[in-house]
Amino acid sequence: MSDYFRTLALGQNKRARTRNLLIDTAIDVFSDKGIEAASVQEITMIAGLANGTFYNHFKDKEELAGSVSRAIVLEIAKRLAEQMQGLDRGVTRVTVASWAFLRIAVANGNWARVLAYQFQRRPVTNTIVFQYMRADLELAAKQSKLDIEVDDFLLEQLASLMMAALHRQLEQGEQSAVMHRVCESMLRLLGLTPAQAKREVDNAQQHPLVSRVVSD
């Protein structure tokens, strides 16, 4: 059973450790069966907890699914934020972060599957988990004078492209060509020309952050 988030809670109080145990267990179950087919009873049984303990932490499976998705995305975003300090160009930040996000998610296959399942059910672009992308997009629009409105609809379009890339790579394995294509498509949505988008992604592919964030 996965123990990534439970390990993060080591040294914290019992409540935090139990909550993260439920998150880790849910990631395994959701990844294996899908969110719709999973049950609270199965998750608590695998975690070795009573059903009542579950309801001390989450109102229902929907709240758990949302918490799991937020935990995954925020953990990836935290890794990126820590390693992208000093990278000040908005378009570069969007491209590098999108590529690195996809690579980290695909490398942790269960994370990618859970995010794909949850996005199919309920896009999460209007919550805190996309605040990092929104900030980079606003920076890119300002610096490059892009004629775009950074709103929830744009975020949903970009997130849909990323989820399509996750689906493809879960089926066929990590593919640089898919990463390249989805990043180019994202930049085209921001108003870059095909040649500009290709050049930006070519540069991002060589950027040391793209390989370093995955290996750390």
JSON list of C-alpha atoms in Angstrom, two decimals:
[
{"chain": "A", "resi": 1, "resn": "MET", "atom": "CA", "xyz": [0.00, 0.00, 0.00]},
{"chain": "A", "resi": 2, "resn": "SER", "atom": "CA", "xyz": [1.20, 3.51, -0.76]},
{"chain": "A", "resi": 3, "resn": "ASP", "atom": "CA", "xyz": [2.47, 5.49, 2.20]},
{"chain": "A", "resi": 4, "resn": "TYR", "atom": "CA", "xyz": [3.61, 8.73, 0.57]},
{"chain": "A", "resi": 5, "resn": "PHE", "atom": "CA", "xyz": [1.29, 11.12, 2.39]},
{"chain": "A", "resi": 6, "resn": "ARG", "atom": "CA", "xyz": [1.39, 9.16, 5.63]},
{"chain": "A", "resi": 7, "resn": "THR", "atom": "CA", "xyz": [5.17, 9.57, 5.58]},
{"chain": "A", "resi": 8, "resn": "LEU", "atom": "CA", "xyz": [4.73, 13.32, 5.17]},
{"chain": "A", "resi": 9, "resn": "ALA", "atom": "CA", "xyz": [2.65, 13.30, 8.36]},
{"chain": "A", "resi": 10, "resn": "LEU", "atom": "CA", "xyz": [5.30, 11.57, 10.48]},
{"chain": "A", "resi": 11, "resn": "GLY", "atom": "CA", "xyz": [5.95, 13.67, 13.56]},
{"chain": "A", "resi": 12, "resn": "GLN", "atom": "CA", "xyz": [2.49, 15.22, 13.37]},
{"chain": "A", "resi": 13, "resn": "ASN", "atom": "CA", "xyz": [-0.43, 14.33, 15.63]},
{"chain": "A", "resi": 14, "resn": "LYS", "atom": "CA", "xyz": [-2.47, 11.16, 15.31]},
{"chain": "A", "resi": 15, "resn": "ARG", "atom": "CA", "xyz": [-5.30, 12.92, 13.54]},
{"chain": "A", "resi": 16, "resn": "ALA", "atom": "CA", "xyz": [-3.01, 14.11, 10.75]},
{"chain": "A", "resi": 17, "resn": "ARG", "atom": "CA", "xyz": [-1.43, 10.66, 10.40]},
{"chain": "A", "resi": 18, "resn": "THR", "atom": "CA", "xyz": [-4.84, 8.97, 10.21]},
{"chain": "A", "resi": 19, "resn": "ARG", "atom": "CA", "xyz": [-6.13, 11.46, 7.65]},
{"chain": "A", "resi": 20, "resn": "ASN", "atom": "CA", "xyz": [-3.10, 10.88, 5.45]},
{"chain": "A", "resi": 21, "resn": "LEU", "atom": "CA", "xyz": [-3.44, 7.12, 5.86]},
{"chain": "A", "resi": 22, "resn": "LEU", "atom": "CA", "xyz": [-6.96, 7.44, 4.44]},
{"chain": "A", "resi": 23, "resn": "ILE", "atom": "CA", "xyz": [-5.65, 9.57, 1.58]},
{"chain": "A", "resi": 24, "resn": "ASP", "atom": "CA", "xyz": [-2.93, 7.04, 0.71]},
{"chain": "A", "resi": 25, "resn": "THR", "atom": "CA", "xyz": [-5.40, 4.16, 0.86]},
{"chain": "A", "resi": 26, "resn": "ALA", "atom": "CA", "xyz": [-7.93, 6.04, -1.26]},
{"chain": "A", "resi": 27, "resn": "ILE", "atom": "CA", "xyz": [-5.28, 6.72, -3.90]},
{"chain": "A", "resi": 28, "resn": "ASP", "atom": "CA", "xyz": [-4.65, 2.98, -4.22]},
{"chain": "A", "resi": 29, "resn": "VAL", "atom": "CA", "xyz": [-8.34, 2.07, -4.30]},
{"chain": "A", "resi": 30, "resn": "PHE", "atom": "CA", "xyz": [-9.39, 4.90, -6.62]},
{"chain": "A", "resi": 31, "resn": "SER", "atom": "CA", "xyz": [-6.53, 4.11, -8.99]},
{"chain": "A", "resi": 32, "resn": "ASP", "atom": "CA", "xyz": [-7.45, 0.42, -9.09]},
{"chain": "A", "resi": 33, "resn": "LYS", "atom": "CA", "xyz": [-11.24, 0.62, -9.27]},
{"chain": "A", "resi": 34, "resn": "GLY", "atom": "CA", "xyz": [-12.11, 4.19, -10.17]},
{"chain": "A", "resi": 35, "resn": "ILE", "atom": "CA", "xyz": [-13.73, 6.67, -7.84]},
{"chain": "A", "resi": 36, "resn": "GLU", "atom": "CA", "xyz": [-17.32, 5.73, -8.62]},
{"chain": "A", "resi": 37, "resn": "ALA", "atom": "CA", "xyz": [-16.82, 2.01, -7.93]},
{"chain": "A", "resi": 38, "resn": "ALA", "atom": "CA", "xyz": [-14.85, 2.54, -4.71]},
{"chain": "A", "resi": 39, "resn": "SER", "atom": "CA", "xyz": [-16.61, 2.48, -1.35]},
{"chain": "A", "resi": 40, "resn": "VAL", "atom": "CA", "xyz": [-15.89, 4.01, 2.03]},
{"chain": "A", "resi": 41, "resn": "GLN", "atom": "CA", "xyz": [-16.15, 0.56, 3.59]},
{"chain": "A", "resi": 42, "resn": "GLU", "atom": "CA", "xyz": [-13.47, -0.86, 1.30]},
{"chain": "A", "resi": 43, "resn": "ILE", "atom": "CA", "xyz": [-11.13, 2.06, 1.94]},
{"chain": "A", "resi": 44, "resn": "THR", "atom": "CA", "xyz": [-11.46, 1.84, 5.72]},
{"chain": "A", "resi": 45, "resn": "MET", "atom": "CA", "xyz": [-11.09, -1.94, 5.68]},
{"chain": "A", "resi": 46, "resn": "ILE", "atom": "CA", "xyz": [-7.83, -1.77, 3.70]},
{"chain": "A", "resi": 47, "resn": "ALA", "atom": "CA", "xyz": [-6.59, 1.03, 5.95]},
{"chain": "A", "resi": 48, "resn": "GLY", "atom": "CA", "xyz": [-7.41, -1.07, 9.02]},
{"chain": "A", "resi": 49, "resn": "LEU", "atom": "CA", "xyz": [-9.77, 1.56, 10.41]},
{"chain": "A", "resi": 50, "resn": "ALA", "atom": "CA", "xyz": [-13.39, 1.61, 11.52]},
{"chain": "A", "resi": 51, "resn": "ASN", "atom": "CA", "xyz": [-15.99, 3.31, 9.35]},
{"chain": "A", "resi": 52, "resn": "GLY", "atom": "CA", "xyz": [-16.63, 5.76, 12.16]},
{"chain": "A", "resi": 53, "resn": "THR", "atom": "CA", "xyz": [-13.01, 6.88, 12.02]},
{"chain": "A", "resi": 54, "resn": "PHE", "atom": "CA", "xyz": [-13.46, 7.80, 8.36]},
{"chain": "A", "resi": 55, "resn": "TYR", "atom": "CA", "xyz": [-16.34, 10.13, 9.20]},
{"chain": "A", "resi": 56, "resn": "ASN", "atom": "CA", "xyz": [-14.23, 11.89, 11.78]},
{"chain": "A", "resi": 57, "resn": "HIS", "atom": "CA", "xyz": [-12.12, 13.15, 8.87]},
{"chain": "A", "resi": 58, "resn": "PHE", "atom": "CA", "xyz": [-14.36, 13.30, 5.80]},
{"chain": "A", "resi": 59, "resn": "LYS", "atom": "CA", "xyz": [-18.06, 13.94, 5.31]},
{"chain": "A", "resi": 60, "resn": "ASP", "atom": "CA", "xyz": [-18.34, 11.38, 2.50]},
{"chain": "A", "resi": 61, "resn": "LYS", "atom": "CA", "xyz": [-16.50, 9.83, -0.44]},
{"chain": "A", "resi": 62, "resn": "GLU", "atom": "CA", "xyz": [-16.92, 13.00, -2.48]},
{"chain": "A", "resi": 63, "resn": "GLU", "atom": "CA", "xyz": [-15.07, 15.06, 0.08]},
{"chain": "A", "resi": 64, "resn": "LEU", "atom": "CA", "xyz": [-12.35, 12.42, 0.27]},
{"chain": "A", "resi": 65, "resn": "ALA", "atom": "CA", "xyz": [-11.96, 12.38, -3.53]},
{"chain": "A", "resi": 66, "resn": "GLY", "atom": "CA", "xyz": [-11.58, 16.15, -3.58]},
{"chain": "A", "resi": 67, "resn": "SER", "atom": "CA", "xyz": [-9.05, 16.05, -0.75]},
{"chain": "A", "resi": 68, "resn": "VAL", "atom": "CA", "xyz": [-7.05, 13.33, -2.49]},
{"chain": "A", "resi": 69, "resn": "SER", "atom": "CA", "xyz": [-6.88, 15.30, -5.73]},
{"chain": "A", "resi": 70, "resn": "ARG", "atom": "CA", "xyz": [-5.89, 18.49, -3.93]},
{"chain": "A", "resi": 71, "resn": "ALA", "atom": "CA", "xyz": [-3.21, 16.65, -1.95]},
{"chain": "A", "resi": 72, "resn": "ILE", "atom": "CA", "xyz": [-1.66, 15.23, -5.13]},
{"chain": "A", "resi": 73, "resn": "VAL", "atom": "CA", "xyz": [-1.74, 18.46, -7.12]},
{"chain": "A", "resi": 74, "resn": "LEU", "atom": "CA", "xyz": [-0.49, 20.60, -4.25]},
{"chain": "A", "resi": 75, "resn": "GLU", "atom": "CA", "xyz": [2.37, 18.19, -3.58]},
{"chain": "A", "resi": 76, "resn": "ILE", "atom": "CA", "xyz": [3.46, 18.37, -7.22]},
{"chain": "A", "resi": 77, "resn": "ALA", "atom": "CA", "xyz": [2.99, 22.15, -7.28]},
{"chain": "A", "resi": 78, "resn": "LYS", "atom": "CA", "xyz": [5.07, 22.48, -4.12]},
{"chain": "A", "resi": 79, "resn": "ARG", "atom": "CA", "xyz": [7.93, 20.56, -5.71]},
{"chain": "A", "resi": 80, "resn": "LEU", "atom": "CA", "xyz": [7.78, 22.79, -8.77]},
{"chain": "A", "resi": 81, "resn": "ALA", "atom": "CA", "xyz": [7.52, 26.02, -6.81]},
{"chain": "A", "resi": 82, "resn": "GLU", "atom": "CA", "xyz": [10.55, 25.16, -4.72]},
{"chain": "A", "resi": 83, "resn": "GLN", "atom": "CA", "xyz": [12.66, 24.45, -7.80]},
{"chain": "A", "resi": 84, "resn": "MET", "atom": "CA", "xyz": [11.39, 27.21, -10.07]},
{"chain": "A", "resi": 85, "resn": "GLN", "atom": "CA", "xyz": [12.49, 30.08, -7.87]},
{"chain": "A", "resi": 86, "resn": "GLY", "atom": "CA", "xyz": [14.45, 32.52, -9.98]},
{"chain": "A", "resi": 87, "resn": "LEU", "atom": "CA", "xyz": [12.67, 31.53, -13.19]},
{"chain": "A", "resi": 88, "resn": "ASP", "atom": "CA", "xyz": [11.01, 34.86, -13.92]},
{"chain": "A", "resi": 89, "resn": "ARG", "atom": "CA", "xyz": [9.67, 34.62, -17.47]},
{"chain": "A", "resi": 90, "resn": "GLY", "atom": "CA", "xyz": [5.97, 33.75, -17.43]},
{"chain": "A", "resi": 91, "resn": "VAL", "atom": "CA", "xyz": [5.76, 31.80, -20.71]},
{"chain": "A", "resi": 92, "resn": "THR", "atom": "CA", "xyz": [8.78, 29.74, -19.70]},
{"chain": "A", "resi": 93, "resn": "ARG", "atom": "CA", "xyz": [7.28, 29.05, -16.27]},
{"chain": "A", "resi": 94, "resn": "VAL", "atom": "CA", "xyz": [4.00, 27.87, -17.82]},
{"chain": "A", "resi": 95, "resn": "THR", "atom": "CA", "xyz": [5.78, 25.57, -20.28]},
{"chain": "A", "resi": 96, "resn": "VAL", "atom": "CA", "xyz": [8.33, 24.11, -17.88]},
{"chain": "A", "resi": 97, "resn": "ALA", "atom": "CA", "xyz": [5.80, 23.66, -15.07]},
{"chain": "A", "resi": 98, "resn": "SER", "atom": "CA", "xyz": [3.26, 21.96, -17.35]},
{"chain": "A", "resi": 99, "resn": "TRP", "atom": "CA", "xyz": [5.84, 19.53, -18.75]},
{"chain": "A", "resi": 100, "resn": "ALA", "atom": "CA", "xyz": [7.28, 18.77, -15.30]},
{"chain": "A", "resi": 101, "resn": "PHE", "atom": "CA", "xyz": [3.81, 18.37, -13.76]},
{"chain": "A", "resi": 102, "resn": "LEU", "atom": "CA", "xyz": [2.91, 15.76, -16.36]},
{"chain": "A", "resi": 103, "resn": "ARG", "atom": "CA", "xyz": [6.17, 13.88, -15.90]},
{"chain": "A", "resi": 104, "resn": "ILE", "atom": "CA", "xyz": [5.83, 13.73, -12.12]},
{"chain": "A", "resi": 105, "resn": "ALA", "atom": "CA", "xyz": [2.20, 12.58, -12.33]},
{"chain": "A", "resi": 106, "resn": "VAL", "atom": "CA", "xyz": [2.95, 9.90, -14.94]},
{"chain": "A", "resi": 107, "resn": "ALA", "atom": "CA", "xyz": [5.98, 8.69, -12.97]},
{"chain": "A", "resi": 108, "resn": "ASN", "atom": "CA", "xyz": [3.61, 8.16, -10.02]},
{"chain": "A", "resi": 109, "resn": "GLY", "atom": "CA", "xyz": [1.03, 6.23, -12.03]},
{"chain": "A", "resi": 110, "resn": "ASN", "atom": "CA", "xyz": [-1.58, 6.07, -9.30]},
{"chain": "A", "resi": 111, "resn": "TRP", "atom": "CA", "xyz": [-1.50, 9.85, -8.96]},
{"chain": "A", "resi": 112, "resn": "ALA", "atom": "CA", "xyz": [-2.10, 10.27, -12.69]},
{"chain": "A", "resi": 113, "resn": "ARG", "atom": "CA", "xyz": [-5.00, 7.82, -12.71]},
{"chain": "A", "resi": 114, "resn": "VAL", "atom": "CA", "xyz": [-6.70, 9.47, -9.74]},
{"chain": "A", "resi": 115, "resn": "LEU", "atom": "CA", "xyz": [-6.35, 12.94, -11.26]},
{"chain": "A", "resi": 116, "resn": "ALA", "atom": "CA", "xyz": [-7.74, 11.69, -14.57]},
{"chain": "A", "resi": 117, "resn": "TYR", "atom": "CA", "xyz": [-10.71, 10.02, -12.85]},
{"chain": "A", "resi": 118, "resn": "GLN", "atom": "CA", "xyz": [-11.48, 13.08, -10.75]},
{"chain": "A", "resi": 119, "resn": "PHE", "atom": "CA", "xyz": [-11.22, 15.55, -13.61]},
{"chain": "A", "resi": 120, "resn": "GLN", "atom": "CA", "xyz": [-13.66, 13.47, -15.67]},
{"chain": "A", "resi": 121, "resn": "ARG", "atom": "CA", "xyz": [-16.13, 13.70, -12.81]},
{"chain": "A", "resi": 122, "resn": "ARG", "atom": "CA", "xyz": [-15.56, 17.25, -11.66]},
{"chain": "A", "resi": 123, "resn": "PRO", "atom": "CA", "xyz": [-13.03, 19.75, -13.04]},
{"chain": "A", "resi": 124, "resn": "VAL", "atom": "CA", "xyz": [-11.13, 21.30, -10.13]},
{"chain": "A", "resi": 125, "resn": "THR", "atom": "CA", "xyz": [-9.71, 24.37, -11.85]},
{"chain": "A", "resi": 126, "resn": "ASN", "atom": "CA", "xyz": [-11.68, 26.82, -9.71]},
{"chain": "A", "resi": 127, "resn": "THR", "atom": "CA", "xyz": [-10.08, 25.68, -6.48]},
{"chain": "A", "resi": 128, "resn": "ILE", "atom": "CA", "xyz": [-6.78, 26.44, -4.75]},
{"chain": "A", "resi": 129, "resn": "VAL", "atom": "CA", "xyz": [-4.96, 23.70, -6.61]},
{"chain": "A", "resi": 130, "resn": "PHE", "atom": "CA", "xyz": [-4.72, 25.84, -9.77]},
{"chain": "A", "resi": 131, "resn": "GLN", "atom": "CA", "xyz": [-3.61, 29.05, -8.12]},
{"chain": "A", "resi": 132, "resn": "TYR", "atom": "CA", "xyz": [-0.02, 28.37, -9.25]},
{"chain": "A", "resi": 133, "resn": "MET", "atom": "CA", "xyz": [-0.97, 27.99, -12.90]},
{"chain": "A", "resi": 134, "resn": "ARG", "atom": "CA", "xyz": [-3.18, 31.08, -12.77]},
{"chain": "A", "resi": 135, "resn": "ALA", "atom": "CA", "xyz": [-0.33, 33.19, -11.37]},
{"chain": "A", "resi": 136, "resn": "ASP", "atom": "CA", "xyz": [2.08, 32.04, -14.09]},
{"chain": "A", "resi": 137, "resn": "LEU", "atom": "CA", "xyz": [-0.50, 32.66, -16.81]},
{"chain": "A", "resi": 138, "resn": "GLU", "atom": "CA", "xyz": [-1.15, 36.17, -15.54]},
{"chain": "A", "resi": 139, "resn": "LEU", "atom": "CA", "xyz": [2.61, 36.82, -15.50]},
{"chain": "A", "resi": 140, "resn": "ALA", "atom": "CA", "xyz": [2.95, 35.48, -19.05]},
{"chain": "A", "resi": 141, "resn": "ALA", "atom": "CA", "xyz": [0.05, 37.62, -20.30]},
{"chain": "A", "resi": 142, "resn": "LYS", "atom": "CA", "xyz": [1.53, 40.75, -18.74]},
{"chain": "A", "resi": 143, "resn": "GLN", "atom": "CA", "xyz": [5.13, 40.22, -19.85]},
{"chain": "A", "resi": 144, "resn": "SER", "atom": "CA", "xyz": [4.37, 39.02, -23.39]},
{"chain": "A", "resi": 145, "resn": "LYS", "atom": "CA", "xyz": [1.34, 41.28, -23.90]},
{"chain": "A", "resi": 146, "resn": "LEU", "atom": "CA", "xyz": [-0.86, 38.29, -24.71]},
{"chain": "A", "resi": 147, "resn": "ASP", "atom": "CA", "xyz": [-4.46, 39.05, -25.64]},
{"chain": "A", "resi": 148, "resn": "ILE", "atom": "CA", "xyz": [-6.03, 36.53, -23.26]},
{"chain": "A", "resi": 149, "resn": "GLU", "atom": "CA", "xyz": [-8.34, 36.59, -20.28]},
{"chain": "A", "resi": 150, "resn": "VAL", "atom": "CA", "xyz": [-7.03, 34.39, -17.48]},
{"chain": "A", "resi": 151, "resn": "ASP", "atom": "CA", "xyz": [-10.29, 32.97, -16.17]},
{"chain": "A", "resi": 152, "resn": "ASP", "atom": "CA", "xyz": [-11.75, 29.61, -15.15]},
{"chain": "A", "resi": 153, "resn": "PHE", "atom": "CA", "xyz": [-12.68, 28.77, -18.76]},
{"chain": "A", "resi": 154, "resn": "LEU", "atom": "CA", "xyz": [-9.08, 29.14, -19.92]},
{"chain": "A", "resi": 155, "resn": "LEU", "atom": "CA", "xyz": [-7.88, 27.07, -16.97]},
{"chain": "A", "resi": 156, "resn": "GLU", "atom": "CA", "xyz": [-10.42, 24.34, -17.82]},
{"chain": "A", "resi": 157, "resn": "GLN", "atom": "CA", "xyz": [-9.18, 24.24, -21.42]},
{"chain": "A", "resi": 158, "resn": "LEU", "atom": "CA", "xyz": [-5.55, 23.96, -20.36]},
{"chain": "A", "resi": 159, "resn": "ALA", "atom": "CA", "xyz": [-6.36, 21.35, -17.71]},
{"chain": "A", "resi": 160, "resn": "SER", "atom": "CA", "xyz": [-8.31, 19.32, -20.29]},
{"chain": "A", "resi": 161, "resn": "LEU", "atom": "CA", "xyz": [-5.24, 19.20, -22.52]},
{"chain": "A", "resi": 162, "resn": "MET", "atom": "CA", "xyz": [-3.12, 18.02, -19.60]},
{"chain": "A", "resi": 163, "resn": "MET", "atom": "CA", "xyz": [-5.65, 15.35, -18.67]},
{"chain": "A", "resi": 164, "resn": "ALA", "atom": "CA", "xyz": [-5.68, 14.12, -22.28]},
{"chain": "A", "resi": 165, "resn": "ALA", "atom": "CA", "xyz": [-1.89, 13.78, -22.09]},
{"chain": "A", "resi": 166, "resn": "LEU", "atom": "CA", "xyz": [-2.19, 11.85, -18.82]},
{"chain": "A", "resi": 167, "resn": "HIS", "atom": "CA", "xyz": [-4.69, 9.43, -20.37]},
{"chain": "A", "resi": 168, "resn": "ARG", "atom": "CA", "xyz": [-2.51, 8.79, -23.40]},
{"chain": "A", "resi": 169, "resn": "GLN", "atom": "CA", "xyz": [0.62, 8.17, -21.36]},
{"chain": "A", "resi": 170, "resn": "LEU", "atom": "CA", "xyz": [-1.13, 5.96, -18.83]},
{"chain": "A", "resi": 171, "resn": "GLU", "atom": "CA", "xyz": [-2.12, 3.77, -21.76]},
{"chain": "A", "resi": 172, "resn": "GLN", "atom": "CA", "xyz": [1.14, 3.87, -23.70]},
{"chain": "A", "resi": 173, "resn": "GLY", "atom": "CA", "xyz": [3.87, 5.01, -21.30]},
{"chain": "A", "resi": 174, "resn": "GLU", "atom": "CA", "xyz": [5.70, 8.31, -21.06]},
{"chain": "A", "resi": 175, "resn": "GLN", "atom": "CA", "xyz": [6.23, 9.88, -24.46]},
{"chain": "A", "resi": 176, "resn": "SER", "atom": "CA", "xyz": [8.18, 13.08, -25.07]},
{"chain": "A", "resi": 177, "resn": "ALA", "atom": "CA", "xyz": [6.23, 13.65, -28.29]},
{"chain": "A", "resi": 178, "resn": "VAL", "atom": "CA", "xyz": [2.98, 13.79, -26.32]},
{"chain": "A", "resi": 179, "resn": "MET", "atom": "CA", "xyz": [4.49, 16.17, -23.79]},
{"chain": "A", "resi": 180, "resn": "HIS", "atom": "CA", "xyz": [5.76, 18.38, -26.60]},
{"chain": "A", "resi": 181, "resn": "ARG", "atom": "CA", "xyz": [2.46, 18.40, -28.44]},
{"chain": "A", "resi": 182, "resn": "VAL", "atom": "CA", "xyz": [0.30, 19.20, -25.43]},
{"chain": "A", "resi": 183, "resn": "CYS", "atom": "CA", "xyz": [2.59, 22.03, -24.32]},
{"chain": "A", "resi": 184, "resn": "GLU", "atom": "CA", "xyz": [2.52, 23.50, -27.82]},
{"chain": "A", "resi": 185, "resn": "SER", "atom": "CA", "xyz": [-1.29, 23.30, -27.82]},
{"chain": "A", "resi": 186, "resn": "MET", "atom": "CA", "xyz": [-1.44, 25.04, -24.46]},
{"chain": "A", "resi": 187, "resn": "LEU", "atom": "CA", "xyz": [0.75, 27.89, -25.72]},
{"chain": "A", "resi": 188, "resn": "ARG", "atom": "CA", "xyz": [-1.38, 28.20, -28.86]},
{"chain": "A", "resi": 189, "resn": "LEU", "atom": "CA", "xyz": [-4.38, 28.74, -26.58]},
{"chain": "A", "resi": 190, "resn": "LEU", "atom": "CA", "xyz": [-2.46, 31.61, -25.00]},
{"chain": "A", "resi": 191, "resn": "GLY", "atom": "CA", "xyz": [-2.12, 33.27, -28.39]},
{"chain": "A", "resi": 192, "resn": "LEU", "atom": "CA", "xyz": [1.36, 32.23, -29.50]},
{"chain": "A", "resi": 193, "resn": "THR", "atom": "CA", "xyz": [1.89, 31.40, -33.15]},
{"chain": "A", "resi": 194, "resn": "PRO", "atom": "CA", "xyz": [2.75, 27.80, -34.11]},
{"chain": "A", "resi": 195, "resn": "ALA", "atom": "CA", "xyz": [6.40, 28.77, -34.65]},
{"chain": "A", "resi": 196, "resn": "GLN", "atom": "CA", "xyz": [6.58, 30.63, -31.33]},
{"chain": "A", "resi": 197, "resn": "ALA", "atom": "CA", "xyz": [4.95, 27.75, -29.46]},
{"chain": "A", "resi": 198, "resn": "LYS", "atom": "CA", "xyz": [7.32, 25.19, -30.97]},
{"chain": "A", "resi": 199, "resn": "ARG", "atom": "CA", "xyz": [10.34, 27.31, -30.13]},
{"chain": "A", "resi": 200, "resn": "GLU", "atom": "CA", "xyz": [9.21, 27.79, -26.54]},
{"chain": "A", "resi": 201, "resn": "VAL", "atom": "CA", "xyz": [8.61, 24.07, -26.02]},
{"chain": "A", "resi": 202, "resn": "ASP", "atom": "CA", "xyz": [11.92, 23.13, -27.69]},
{"chain": "A", "resi": 203, "resn": "ASN", "atom": "CA", "xyz": [13.67, 25.43, -25.22]},
{"chain": "A", "resi": 204, "resn": "ALA", "atom": "CA", "xyz": [11.67, 24.08, -22.26]},
{"chain": "A", "resi": 205, "resn": "GLN", "atom": "CA", "xyz": [12.57, 20.52, -23.20]},
{"chain": "A", "resi": 206, "resn": "GLN", "atom": "CA", "xyz": [16.23, 21.40, -22.76]},
{"chain": "A", "resi": 207, "resn": "HIS", "atom": "CA", "xyz": [15.70, 23.36, -19.55]},
{"chain": "A", "resi": 208, "resn": "PRO", "atom": "CA", "xyz": [17.48, 21.72, -16.58]},
{"chain": "A", "resi": 209, "resn": "LEU", "atom": "CA", "xyz": [14.40, 22.12, -14.40]},
{"chain": "A", "resi": 210, "resn": "VAL", "atom": "CA", "xyz": [12.40, 19.71, -16.55]},
{"chain": "A", "resi": 211, "resn": "SER", "atom": "CA", "xyz": [14.71, 16.78, -15.77]},
{"chain": "A", "resi": 212, "resn": "ARG", "atom": "CA", "xyz": [15.71, 17.86, -12.26]},
{"chain": "A", "resi": 213, "resn": "VAL", "atom": "CA", "xyz": [12.20, 18.13, -10.79]},
{"chain": "A", "resi": 214, "resn": "VAL", "atom": "CA", "xyz": [11.43, 14.57, -11.81]},
{"chain": "A", "resi": 215, "resn": "SER", "atom": "CA", "xyz": [14.52, 13.00, -10.30]},
{"chain": "A", "resi": 216, "resn": "ASP", "atom": "CA", "xyz": [14.39, 14.87, -6.97]}
]
